[in-house]
Amino acid sequence: MTTQALLEQIHKKKSFLCIGLDTDLEKIPTYLLSEEDPMFAFNKEIIDATHHFAVAYKINTAFYEAQGRKGWKALNKTIEYLNAEYPEIFTIADAKRGDIGNTSAMYAKAFLQEMAFDSVTVAPYMGKDSVEPFLAIRDKHTILLALTSNEGAFDFQTLKTDGVELYKKVIETSKTWENSERLMYVVGATKAEHLAEIRKLIPDSFLLVPGVGAQGGSLEDVCKYGMGKNVGLLVNSSRGIIYASETSNFAEIAAAKAEVMQREMAAQLSKLHQ
Amino acid sequence: MTTQALLEQIHKKKSFLCIGLDTDLEKIPTYLLSEEDPMFAFNKEIIDATHHFAVAYKINTAFYEAQGRKGWKALNKTIEYLNAEYPEIFTIADAKRGDIGNTSAMYAKAFLQEMAFDSVTVAPYMGKDSVEPFLAIRDKHTILLALTSNEGAFDFQTLKTDGVELYKKVIETSKTWENSERLMYVVGATKAEHLAEIRKLIPDSFLLVPGVGAQGGSLEDVCKYGMGKNVGLLVNSSRGIIYASETSNFAEIAAAKAEVMQREMAAQLSKLHQ
């Protein structure tokens, strides 16, 4: 999917909401556990109920890998379902991969070609040749970790190198890589005050912003500091939406939560055109 | 597995060889492609032929993920086979994972508990709370990326922060984390000259050293600069061993290649006791 197509969807739905499918067998309604594939059954209900309010779904691969072969199957079925039923939706494999070149090429093949996600999250520690194999794939996007939402972000990402924080160095350096126009960046909502400076470095890039909701970030601050002329934001919520209820009408309640966020986003988008 | 058990195996086999199962359907002998599970068939033959010369096998998850559900099944079968037939062998999931705490806990569950690998490789960019969930698991090891074997290592890992290269800062900081005695580190053989300084920081830790062979690193240099009093090295070779031949006796030829490395390692180990 092109960023232009993503942007059109954002304006149409008046939303830049990404819903994170951190699907955990210990948290989904217990009655679903008797289904043949409980993870997929849960995802399908969530997607069908919430897709009017979201422009993207982010599948957190860890939750599926933790369930072994069955989990991997559920992950596959979920992305196949999204691509078949809602091809206009932007899909993210939140996999945080990255390795030497020939290995990264294998991960790129797995997520962007075989499973046909629109994008995959990648860790920058191993540098250029660990990221470029992902960037090589046309009409796909590589979402590079810049400044993450967790406390550990302060261990290394904010250390100064040559007077510049490492996460800024990562962003600056990544702009020199081949096909860098296919890059997006992860910036945590809990670090909203850093967004203004990040926008100076990458005025037009899309940012995937986790950490609103369960992790304590504020949507208003994210928009205030992070919204670009062409929106440039995908704000993710996982637990706050998908686990809003454990009852049989969990999907309906998730949709209500998603709609609340979509309305806040619509209000923020309307400011953009004032 | 404890590091003591690993060390005993090293002295018994006079080897600190790790064989990397970067199993690629485009590189294995073509006659295996008619097998029900070609990746596992290849791995089984390689393992059965080479296990006398190796103390560890490293499974590069990317190669399996690139084959979808079948690949994930082959990965599972390979680790089950190793654990059942060769429980004395140290196993490494070369997965380079790392995410916020609750997600890293899922990856730790997947690799160290469900699949029961002895260890998993983890990227440090997201800091303490992205690594500690792996460290929490008793008798398992977390192999943290420090200085990797690829060219991209110079993009960020060697940048100076407070006058110290980032990879050294990663090592120093990681020593303060809970259960840090369960840490090992990835240091590329292509950066052997850095090993002496790394040994000063972590005199007793095990280092997983990729990059000998196809990537150009020298075993002799690795031992000269990196060997500790308690050996502290696992030197990996992947392509140089497993793809030494494409004929039907590929496993025999892989074993011969592994034996050559084992003999060089035995010679290096003998110096340790002089």
CSV table of C-alpha atoms in Angstrom, one decimal, chain A:
chain,number,residue,atom,x,y,z
A,1,MET,CA,0.0,0.0,0.0
A,2,THR,CA,1.2,3.5,-0.8
A,3,THR,CA,1.3,6.2,1.9
A,4,GLN,CA,-1.1,8.1,-0.4
A,5,ALA,CA,-3.7,5.3,-0.1
A,6,LEU,CA,-3.2,5.3,3.6
A,7,LEU,CA,-3.7,9.0,3.8
A,8,GLU,CA,-6.9,8.8,1.7
A,9,GLN,CA,-8.2,6.3,4.1
A,10,ILE,CA,-7.3,8.5,7.1
A,11,HIS,CA,-9.3,11.4,5.6
A,12,LYS,CA,-12.2,9.2,4.7
A,13,LYS,CA,-12.6,7.5,8.1
A,14,LYS,CA,-11.5,10.7,10.0
A,15,SER,CA,-9.2,8.4,11.9
A,16,PHE,CA,-5.6,7.5,12.3
A,17,LEU,CA,-6.3,4.7,14.8
A,18,CYS,CA,-4.2,1.5,14.7
A,19,ILE,CA,-5.6,-1.3,16.8
A,20,GLY,CA,-3.0,-3.7,18.2
A,21,LEU,CA,-4.0,-7.4,18.2
A,22,ASP,CA,-1.9,-8.4,21.2
A,23,THR,CA,-4.1,-11.5,21.5
A,24,ASP,CA,-3.5,-13.4,24.7
A,25,LEU,CA,-5.3,-16.7,25.5
A,26,GLU,CA,-5.3,-15.7,29.2
A,27,LYS,CA,-7.1,-12.4,28.5
A,28,ILE,CA,-9.7,-13.2,25.8
A,29,PRO,CA,-13.3,-14.2,26.9
A,30,THR,CA,-13.1,-17.7,28.2
A,31,TYR,CA,-16.0,-19.0,26.2
A,32,LEU,CA,-13.8,-18.5,23.0
A,33,LEU,CA,-11.4,-21.1,24.3
A,34,SER,CA,-13.7,-23.9,23.0
A,35,GLU,CA,-13.4,-22.6,19.4
A,36,GLU,CA,-11.1,-24.5,17.1
A,37,ASP,CA,-8.8,-21.4,16.8
A,38,PRO,CA,-9.6,-19.1,19.7
A,39,MET,CA,-7.0,-16.5,18.8
A,40,PHE,CA,-8.3,-16.1,15.3
A,41,ALA,CA,-11.9,-16.2,16.4
A,42,PHE,CA,-11.2,-13.3,18.8
A,43,ASN,CA,-9.3,-11.3,16.1
A,44,LYS,CA,-12.0,-11.8,13.6
A,45,GLU,CA,-14.7,-10.5,15.9
A,46,ILE,CA,-12.6,-7.5,16.9
A,47,ILE,CA,-11.7,-6.7,13.3
A,48,ASP,CA,-15.3,-7.0,12.1
A,49,ALA,CA,-16.6,-4.8,14.9
A,50,THR,CA,-13.9,-2.1,14.8
A,51,HIS,CA,-12.8,-1.7,11.2
A,52,HIS,CA,-15.0,1.3,10.6
A,53,PHE,CA,-13.0,3.3,13.2
A,54,ALA,CA,-9.4,2.1,12.4
A,55,VAL,CA,-7.1,2.5,9.4
A,56,ALA,CA,-4.5,0.0,10.6
A,57,TYR,CA,-4.1,-3.2,12.6
A,58,LYS,CA,-0.9,-4.1,14.2
A,59,ILE,CA,-0.2,-7.8,14.9
A,60,ASN,CA,2.2,-8.3,17.8
A,61,THR,CA,4.1,-11.5,16.7
A,62,ALA,CA,5.2,-12.4,20.2
A,63,PHE,CA,1.7,-13.2,21.4
A,64,TYR,CA,1.3,-15.7,18.5
A,65,GLU,CA,4.8,-17.2,18.8
A,66,ALA,CA,4.2,-17.9,22.5
A,67,GLN,CA,1.4,-20.3,21.4
A,68,GLY,CA,3.7,-22.4,19.2
A,69,ARG,CA,2.4,-23.8,15.9
A,70,LYS,CA,-1.2,-23.0,16.7
A,71,GLY,CA,-0.3,-19.4,17.3
A,72,TRP,CA,1.7,-19.1,14.1
A,73,LYS,CA,-1.4,-20.5,12.2
A,74,ALA,CA,-3.7,-17.9,13.9
A,75,LEU,CA,-1.3,-15.2,12.9
A,76,ASN,CA,-1.4,-16.4,9.3
A,77,LYS,CA,-5.2,-16.7,9.3
A,78,THR,CA,-5.5,-13.2,10.7
A,79,ILE,CA,-3.4,-11.4,8.1
A,80,GLU,CA,-5.0,-13.5,5.3
A,81,TYR,CA,-8.4,-12.4,6.7
A,82,LEU,CA,-7.4,-8.8,6.8
A,83,ASN,CA,-6.0,-8.9,3.3
A,84,ALA,CA,-9.1,-10.6,1.9
A,85,GLU,CA,-11.8,-8.8,3.6
A,86,TYR,CA,-10.4,-5.3,4.3
A,87,PRO,CA,-7.7,-4.7,1.7
A,88,GLU,CA,-7.9,-1.0,2.3
A,89,ILE,CA,-6.6,-1.4,5.9
A,90,PHE,CA,-2.9,-0.9,6.5
A,91,THR,CA,-1.3,-3.9,8.2
A,92,ILE,CA,1.7,-3.9,10.5
A,93,ALA,CA,3.7,-7.0,11.6
A,94,ASP,CA,5.0,-5.8,14.9
A,95,ALA,CA,7.9,-8.1,14.9
A,96,LYS,CA,10.9,-5.9,15.8
A,97,ARG,CA,13.2,-8.0,13.6
A,98,GLY,CA,16.7,-7.1,12.3
A,99,ASP,CA,19.8,-9.2,11.5
A,100,ILE,CA,22.7,-9.4,9.0
A,101,GLY,CA,21.7,-8.8,5.4
A,102,ASN,CA,21.0,-12.3,4.2
A,103,THR,CA,19.0,-13.0,7.3
A,104,SER,CA,17.0,-9.7,7.2
A,105,ALA,CA,16.2,-10.6,3.6
A,106,MET,CA,14.5,-13.8,4.9
A,107,TYR,CA,12.5,-11.8,7.5
A,108,ALA,CA,11.4,-9.4,4.8
A,109,LYS,CA,10.3,-12.3,2.6
A,110,ALA,CA,8.4,-13.8,5.5
A,111,PHE,CA,6.4,-10.7,6.6
A,112,LEU,CA,6.2,-8.5,3.5
A,113,GLN,CA,5.9,-11.1,0.7
A,114,GLU,CA,4.7,-14.5,2.0
A,115,MET,CA,2.3,-13.1,4.6
A,116,ALA,CA,1.9,-9.8,2.6
A,117,PHE,CA,1.8,-7.4,5.5
A,118,ASP,CA,2.1,-3.8,4.4
A,119,SER,CA,4.8,-3.1,6.9
A,120,VAL,CA,7.1,-4.6,9.6
A,121,THR,CA,8.8,-3.0,12.6
A,122,VAL,CA,12.6,-3.3,12.6
A,123,ALA,CA,15.2,-2.6,15.3
A,124,PRO,CA,18.1,-0.4,14.2
A,125,TYR,CA,21.0,-1.6,16.4
A,126,MET,CA,22.6,-3.6,13.5
A,127,GLY,CA,22.6,-0.7,11.1
A,128,LYS,CA,22.2,-0.1,7.4
A,129,ASP,CA,22.7,-3.6,6.0
A,130,SER,CA,20.2,-5.0,8.5
A,131,VAL,CA,17.4,-2.7,7.4
A,132,GLU,CA,17.9,-2.2,3.6
A,133,PRO,CA,16.7,-5.7,2.7
A,134,PHE,CA,13.3,-4.7,4.1
A,135,LEU,CA,13.4,-1.3,2.3
A,136,ALA,CA,14.1,-3.1,-1.0
A,137,ILE,CA,10.5,-4.2,-1.3
A,138,ARG,CA,8.3,-1.9,-3.3
A,139,ASP,CA,5.0,-0.6,-1.9
A,140,LYS,CA,5.9,-1.9,1.6
A,141,HIS,CA,7.1,0.0,4.6
A,142,THR,CA,9.7,-0.5,7.2
A,143,ILE,CA,8.9,1.0,10.6
A,144,LEU,CA,12.2,1.6,12.4
A,145,LEU,CA,12.3,1.8,16.2
A,146,ALA,CA,13.4,5.3,17.1
A,147,LEU,CA,12.2,6.3,20.6
A,148,THR,CA,10.2,3.6,22.1
A,149,SER,CA,7.4,3.9,24.7
A,150,ASN,CA,9.0,1.9,27.5
A,151,GLU,CA,11.2,3.0,30.5
A,152,GLY,CA,14.2,1.2,29.0
A,153,ALA,CA,14.2,3.7,26.1
A,154,PHE,CA,16.3,5.9,28.4
A,155,ASP,CA,19.0,3.2,28.7
A,156,PHE,CA,20.5,3.7,25.3
A,157,GLN,CA,18.1,5.6,22.9
A,158,THR,CA,18.6,9.0,24.7
A,159,LEU,CA,22.3,8.7,25.2
A,160,LYS,CA,24.2,11.5,23.4
A,161,THR,CA,26.5,10.6,20.6
A,162,ASP,CA,28.4,13.5,19.1
A,163,GLY,CA,26.1,15.8,21.1
A,164,VAL,CA,23.0,14.2,19.6
A,165,GLU,CA,20.7,11.6,21.2
A,166,LEU,CA,21.1,8.2,19.7
A,167,TYR,CA,17.4,8.0,18.5
A,168,LYS,CA,18.0,11.2,16.5
A,169,LYS,CA,21.2,9.8,15.1
A,170,VAL,CA,19.2,6.7,14.1
A,171,ILE,CA,16.6,8.8,12.3
A,172,GLU,CA,19.2,11.0,10.6
A,173,THR,CA,21.4,8.1,9.5
A,174,SER,CA,18.4,6.1,8.2
A,175,LYS,CA,17.5,8.9,5.8
A,176,THR,CA,20.7,8.2,3.9
A,177,TRP,CA,19.8,4.5,3.3
A,178,GLU,CA,18.5,3.2,0.0
A,179,ASN,CA,14.7,3.5,-0.5
A,180,SER,CA,14.5,5.5,2.8
A,181,GLU,CA,11.3,7.0,1.5
A,182,ARG,CA,9.7,3.7,2.6
A,183,LEU,CA,10.6,4.3,6.2
A,184,MET,CA,8.2,5.1,9.0
A,185,TYR,CA,9.3,5.4,12.7
A,186,VAL,CA,8.2,4.1,16.1
A,187,VAL,CA,7.9,7.0,18.6
A,188,GLY,CA,6.2,6.3,21.9
A,189,ALA,CA,3.3,8.4,23.0
A,190,THR,CA,4.9,8.5,26.5
A,191,LYS,CA,7.6,10.6,24.9
A,192,ALA,CA,5.3,13.2,23.3
A,193,GLU,CA,7.5,16.1,24.2
A,194,HIS,CA,10.2,14.7,21.9
A,195,LEU,CA,7.8,14.6,18.9
A,196,ALA,CA,8.3,18.3,18.0
A,197,GLU,CA,12.0,17.8,17.5
A,198,ILE,CA,11.5,14.6,15.6
A,199,ARG,CA,9.1,16.4,13.3
A,200,LYS,CA,11.9,18.8,12.4
A,201,LEU,CA,14.1,15.9,11.3
A,202,ILE,CA,11.3,14.0,9.4
A,203,PRO,CA,8.5,16.5,8.6
A,204,ASP,CA,6.7,14.1,6.2
A,205,SER,CA,7.3,10.6,7.5
A,206,PHE,CA,4.6,8.6,9.2
A,207,LEU,CA,5.1,7.8,12.8
A,208,LEU,CA,3.7,4.7,14.5
A,209,VAL,CA,2.9,5.9,18.0
A,210,PRO,CA,2.2,3.2,20.7
A,211,GLY,CA,1.7,3.9,24.4
A,212,VAL,CA,-1.7,5.8,24.4
A,213,GLY,CA,-3.9,4.2,26.9
A,214,ALA,CA,-2.5,1.4,29.1
A,215,GLN,CA,1.0,2.9,29.0
A,216,GLY,CA,-0.2,6.4,29.9
A,217,GLY,CA,0.4,8.5,26.8
A,218,SER,CA,-2.0,11.3,25.8
A,219,LEU,CA,-3.5,11.6,22.3
A,220,GLU,CA,-3.8,15.3,22.6
A,221,ASP,CA,-0.1,15.8,23.2
A,222,VAL,CA,0.8,13.4,20.5
A,223,CYS,CA,-1.2,15.4,18.0
A,224,LYS,CA,0.0,18.8,19.4
A,225,TYR,CA,3.7,17.9,18.9
A,226,GLY,CA,3.6,15.2,16.3
A,227,MET,CA,1.0,15.9,13.6
A,228,GLY,CA,2.5,16.8,10.3
A,229,LYS,CA,0.9,18.6,7.4
A,230,ASN,CA,-0.1,15.3,5.9
A,231,VAL,CA,-1.1,13.9,9.3
A,232,GLY,CA,1.8,11.5,9.5
A,233,LEU,CA,0.5,9.6,12.6
A,234,LEU,CA,-0.8,6.2,13.3
A,235,VAL,CA,-1.7,6.0,16.9
A,236,ASN,CA,-1.9,2.5,18.3
A,237,SER,CA,-4.1,1.2,21.1
A,238,SER,CA,-4.0,-2.4,22.0
A,239,ARG,CA,-5.1,-3.5,25.5
A,240,GLY,CA,-7.4,-0.4,26.0
A,241,ILE,CA,-9.6,-1.5,23.1
A,242,ILE,CA,-9.4,-5.2,22.7
A,243,TYR,CA,-9.6,-6.1,26.4
A,244,ALA,CA,-12.2,-3.5,27.3
A,245,SER,CA,-14.6,-6.3,28.2
A,246,GLU,CA,-14.4,-10.0,28.9
A,247,THR,CA,-18.1,-10.6,28.3
A,248,SER,CA,-19.7,-12.1,25.1
A,249,ASN,CA,-20.2,-8.6,23.7
A,250,PHE,CA,-16.5,-7.8,24.0
A,251,ALA,CA,-16.3,-6.9,20.3
A,252,GLU,CA,-19.2,-4.4,20.6
A,253,ILE,CA,-17.5,-2.8,23.6
A,254,ALA,CA,-14.2,-2.7,21.8
A,255,ALA,CA,-15.9,-1.0,18.9
A,256,ALA,CA,-17.3,1.6,21.3
A,257,LYS,CA,-13.8,2.3,22.7
A,258,ALA,CA,-12.4,2.5,19.2
A,259,GLU,CA,-15.2,5.0,18.3
A,260,VAL,CA,-14.3,7.2,21.2
A,261,MET,CA,-10.8,7.4,19.9
A,262,GLN,CA,-11.9,7.9,16.4
A,263,ARG,CA,-14.0,10.9,17.4
A,264,GLU,CA,-11.1,12.4,19.3
A,265,MET,CA,-9.0,11.9,16.2
A,266,ALA,CA,-11.6,13.5,14.0
A,267,ALA,CA,-11.5,16.5,16.2
A,268,GLN,CA,-7.8,16.7,15.9
A,269,LEU,CA,-7.9,16.3,12.1
A,270,SER,CA,-10.4,19.1,11.8
A,271,LYS,CA,-7.8,21.4,13.4
A,272,LEU,CA,-5.4,20.6,10.6
A,273,HIS,CA,-7.6,22.3,8.0
A,274,GLN,CA,-8.4,25.4,10.0
